[in-house]
Short mmCIF file of N, CA and C in Angstrom, two decimals:
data_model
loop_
_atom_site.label_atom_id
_atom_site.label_comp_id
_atom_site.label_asym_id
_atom_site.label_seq_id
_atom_site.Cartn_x
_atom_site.Cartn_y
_atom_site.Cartn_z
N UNK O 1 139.56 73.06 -99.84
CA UNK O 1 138.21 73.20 -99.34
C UNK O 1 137.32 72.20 -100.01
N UNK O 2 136.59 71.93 -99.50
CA UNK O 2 135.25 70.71 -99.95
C UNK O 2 134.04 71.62 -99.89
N UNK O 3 133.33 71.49 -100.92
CA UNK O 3 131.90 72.01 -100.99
C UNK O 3 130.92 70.89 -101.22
N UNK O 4 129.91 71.05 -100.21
CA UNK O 4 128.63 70.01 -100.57
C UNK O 4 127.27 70.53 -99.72
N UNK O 5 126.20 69.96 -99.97
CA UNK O 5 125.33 69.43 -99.32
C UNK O 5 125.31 69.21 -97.93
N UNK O 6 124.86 69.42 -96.84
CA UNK O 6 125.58 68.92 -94.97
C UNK O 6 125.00 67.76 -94.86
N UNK O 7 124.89 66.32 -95.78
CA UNK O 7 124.12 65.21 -95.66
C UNK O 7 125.73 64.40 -95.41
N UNK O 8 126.86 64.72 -95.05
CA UNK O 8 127.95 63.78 -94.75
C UNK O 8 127.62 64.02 -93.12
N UNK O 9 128.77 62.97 -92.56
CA UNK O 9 128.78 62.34 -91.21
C UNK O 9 129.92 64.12 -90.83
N UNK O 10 130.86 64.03 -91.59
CA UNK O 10 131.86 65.26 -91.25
C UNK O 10 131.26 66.40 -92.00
N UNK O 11 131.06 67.68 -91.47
CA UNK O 11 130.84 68.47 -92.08
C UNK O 11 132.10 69.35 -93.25
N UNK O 12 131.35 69.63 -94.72
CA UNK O 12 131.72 70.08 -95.54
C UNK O 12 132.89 71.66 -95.25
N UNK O 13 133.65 71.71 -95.59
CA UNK O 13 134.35 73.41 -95.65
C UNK O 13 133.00 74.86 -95.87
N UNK O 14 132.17 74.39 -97.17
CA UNK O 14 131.26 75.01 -97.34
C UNK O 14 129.63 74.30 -97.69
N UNK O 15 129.04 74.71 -97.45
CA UNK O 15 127.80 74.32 -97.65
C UNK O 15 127.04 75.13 -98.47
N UNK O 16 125.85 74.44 -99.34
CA UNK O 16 125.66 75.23 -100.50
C UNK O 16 123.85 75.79 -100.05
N UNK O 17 123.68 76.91 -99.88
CA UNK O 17 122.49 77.34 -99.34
C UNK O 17 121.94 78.48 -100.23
N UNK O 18 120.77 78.88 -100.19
CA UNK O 18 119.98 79.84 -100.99
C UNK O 18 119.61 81.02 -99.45
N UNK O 19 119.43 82.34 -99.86
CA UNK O 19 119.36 83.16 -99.20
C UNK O 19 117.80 83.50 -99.31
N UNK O 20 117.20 84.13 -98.48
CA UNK O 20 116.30 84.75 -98.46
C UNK O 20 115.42 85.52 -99.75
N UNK O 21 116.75 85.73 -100.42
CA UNK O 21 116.09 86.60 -101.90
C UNK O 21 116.15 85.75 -103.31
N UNK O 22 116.36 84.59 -102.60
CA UNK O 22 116.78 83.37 -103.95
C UNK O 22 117.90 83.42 -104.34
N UNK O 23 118.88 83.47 -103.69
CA UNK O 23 120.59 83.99 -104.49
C UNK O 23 121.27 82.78 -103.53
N UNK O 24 121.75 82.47 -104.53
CA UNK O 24 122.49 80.66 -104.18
C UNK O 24 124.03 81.10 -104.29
N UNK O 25 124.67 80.17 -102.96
CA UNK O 25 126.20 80.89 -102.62
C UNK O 25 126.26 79.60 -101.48
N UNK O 26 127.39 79.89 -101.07
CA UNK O 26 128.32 79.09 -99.91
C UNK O 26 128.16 79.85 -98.42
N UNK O 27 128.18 79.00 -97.32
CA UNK O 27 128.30 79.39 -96.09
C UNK O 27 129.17 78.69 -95.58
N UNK O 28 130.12 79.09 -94.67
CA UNK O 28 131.41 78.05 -94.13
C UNK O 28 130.67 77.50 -93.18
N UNK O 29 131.31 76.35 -93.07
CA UNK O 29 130.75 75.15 -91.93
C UNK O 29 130.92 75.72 -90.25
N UNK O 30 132.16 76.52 -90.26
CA UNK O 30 132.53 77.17 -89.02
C UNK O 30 131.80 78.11 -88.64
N UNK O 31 130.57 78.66 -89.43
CA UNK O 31 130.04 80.04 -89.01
C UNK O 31 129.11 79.39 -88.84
N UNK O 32 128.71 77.90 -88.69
CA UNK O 32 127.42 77.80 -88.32
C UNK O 32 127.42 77.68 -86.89
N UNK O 33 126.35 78.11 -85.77
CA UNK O 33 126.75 77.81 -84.22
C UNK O 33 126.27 76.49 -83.93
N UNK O 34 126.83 75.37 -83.64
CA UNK O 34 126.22 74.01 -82.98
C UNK O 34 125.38 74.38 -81.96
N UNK O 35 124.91 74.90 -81.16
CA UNK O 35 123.95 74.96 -80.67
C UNK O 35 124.37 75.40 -78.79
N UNK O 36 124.06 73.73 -78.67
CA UNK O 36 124.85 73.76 -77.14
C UNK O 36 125.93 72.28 -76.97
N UNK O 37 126.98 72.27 -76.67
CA UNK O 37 128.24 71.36 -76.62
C UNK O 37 128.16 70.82 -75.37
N UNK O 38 127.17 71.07 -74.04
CA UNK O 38 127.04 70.00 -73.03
C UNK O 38 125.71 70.03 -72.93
N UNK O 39 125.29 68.89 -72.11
CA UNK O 39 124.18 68.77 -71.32
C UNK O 39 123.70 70.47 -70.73
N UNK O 40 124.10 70.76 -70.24
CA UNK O 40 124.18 72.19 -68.99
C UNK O 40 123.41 73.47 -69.93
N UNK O 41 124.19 73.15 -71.44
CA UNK O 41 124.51 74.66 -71.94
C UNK O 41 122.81 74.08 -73.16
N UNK O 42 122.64 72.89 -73.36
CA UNK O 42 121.40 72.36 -74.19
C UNK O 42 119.96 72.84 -72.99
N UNK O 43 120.16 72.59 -71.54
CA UNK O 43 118.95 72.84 -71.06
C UNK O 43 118.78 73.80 -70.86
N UNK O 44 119.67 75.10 -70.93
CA UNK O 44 119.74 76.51 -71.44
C UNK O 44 119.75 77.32 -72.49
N UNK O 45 119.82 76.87 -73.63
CA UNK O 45 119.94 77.19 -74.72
C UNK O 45 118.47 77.67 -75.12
N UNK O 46 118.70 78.54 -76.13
CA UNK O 46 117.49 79.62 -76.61
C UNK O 46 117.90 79.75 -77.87
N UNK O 47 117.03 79.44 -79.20
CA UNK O 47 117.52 79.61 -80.40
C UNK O 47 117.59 81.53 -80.54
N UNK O 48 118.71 81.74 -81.50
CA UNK O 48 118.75 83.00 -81.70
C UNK O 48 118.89 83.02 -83.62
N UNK O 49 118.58 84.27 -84.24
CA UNK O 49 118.81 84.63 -85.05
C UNK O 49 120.21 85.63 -85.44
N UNK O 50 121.07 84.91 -86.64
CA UNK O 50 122.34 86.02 -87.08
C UNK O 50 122.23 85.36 -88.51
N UNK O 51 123.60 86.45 -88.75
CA UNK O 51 123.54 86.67 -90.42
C UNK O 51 124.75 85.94 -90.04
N UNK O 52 125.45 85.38 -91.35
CA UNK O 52 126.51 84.97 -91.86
C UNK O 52 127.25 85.40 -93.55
N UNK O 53 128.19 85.89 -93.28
CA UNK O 53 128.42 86.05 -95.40
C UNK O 53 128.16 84.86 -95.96
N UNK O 54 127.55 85.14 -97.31
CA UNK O 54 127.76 83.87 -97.98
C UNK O 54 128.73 84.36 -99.10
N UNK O 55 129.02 83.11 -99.49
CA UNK O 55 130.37 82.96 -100.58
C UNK O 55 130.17 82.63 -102.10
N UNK O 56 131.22 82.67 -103.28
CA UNK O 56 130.97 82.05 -104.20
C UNK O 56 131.94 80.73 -103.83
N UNK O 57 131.54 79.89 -104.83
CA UNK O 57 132.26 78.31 -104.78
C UNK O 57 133.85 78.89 -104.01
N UNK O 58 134.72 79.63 -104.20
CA UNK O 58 135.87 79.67 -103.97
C UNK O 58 136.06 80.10 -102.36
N UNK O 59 135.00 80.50 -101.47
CA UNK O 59 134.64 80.40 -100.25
C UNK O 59 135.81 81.51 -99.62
N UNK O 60 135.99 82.89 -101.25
CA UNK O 60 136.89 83.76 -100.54
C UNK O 60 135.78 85.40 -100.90
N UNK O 61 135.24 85.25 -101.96
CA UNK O 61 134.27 86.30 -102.84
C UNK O 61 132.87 86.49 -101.84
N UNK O 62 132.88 87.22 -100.89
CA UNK O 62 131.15 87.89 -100.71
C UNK O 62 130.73 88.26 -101.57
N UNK O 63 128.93 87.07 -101.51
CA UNK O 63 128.48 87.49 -102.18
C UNK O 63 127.49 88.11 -101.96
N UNK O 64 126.99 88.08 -100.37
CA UNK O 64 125.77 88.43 -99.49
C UNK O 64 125.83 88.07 -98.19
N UNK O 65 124.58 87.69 -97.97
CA UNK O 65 124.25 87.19 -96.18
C UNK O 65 123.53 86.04 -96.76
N UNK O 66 123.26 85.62 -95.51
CA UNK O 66 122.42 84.24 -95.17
C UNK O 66 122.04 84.24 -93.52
N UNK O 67 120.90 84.25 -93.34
CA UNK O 67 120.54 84.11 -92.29
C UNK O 67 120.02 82.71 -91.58
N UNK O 68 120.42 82.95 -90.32
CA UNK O 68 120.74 81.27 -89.42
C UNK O 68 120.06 81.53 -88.13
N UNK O 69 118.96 80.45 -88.30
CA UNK O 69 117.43 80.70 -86.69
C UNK O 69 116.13 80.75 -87.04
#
């Protein structure tokens, strides 16, 4: 697994984010939703709000949520 920052061209395994209550942890790159993947599904698209676990560095330990929206 790779942990960083999402400032690369490929996205990281985990990404390093702070939660709502100040508690710093990992979110996997896969739980984030890209949005919309065509033309069709972008001029339809509606941002939504969800939670995601967040992780410690080892991206196997819950340590909370993180919310995404």
């Amino acid at each position: 697994q790779t942990c960083a920052l999402p400032i690369l061209e490929e996205a990281p395994d985990l990404i390093l984010v702070c939660n709502e209550f100040g508690e710093e942890g990992y979110i996997r790159s896969t739980d984030c939703d890209a949005g919309a993947s065509t033309l069709e599904e972008a001029a339809n698209w509606e941002p939504r709000e969800y939670s995601v676990n967040m992780y410690l560095q080892d991206g196997l330990t819950i340590i909370g949520q993180f919310k995404i929206g």
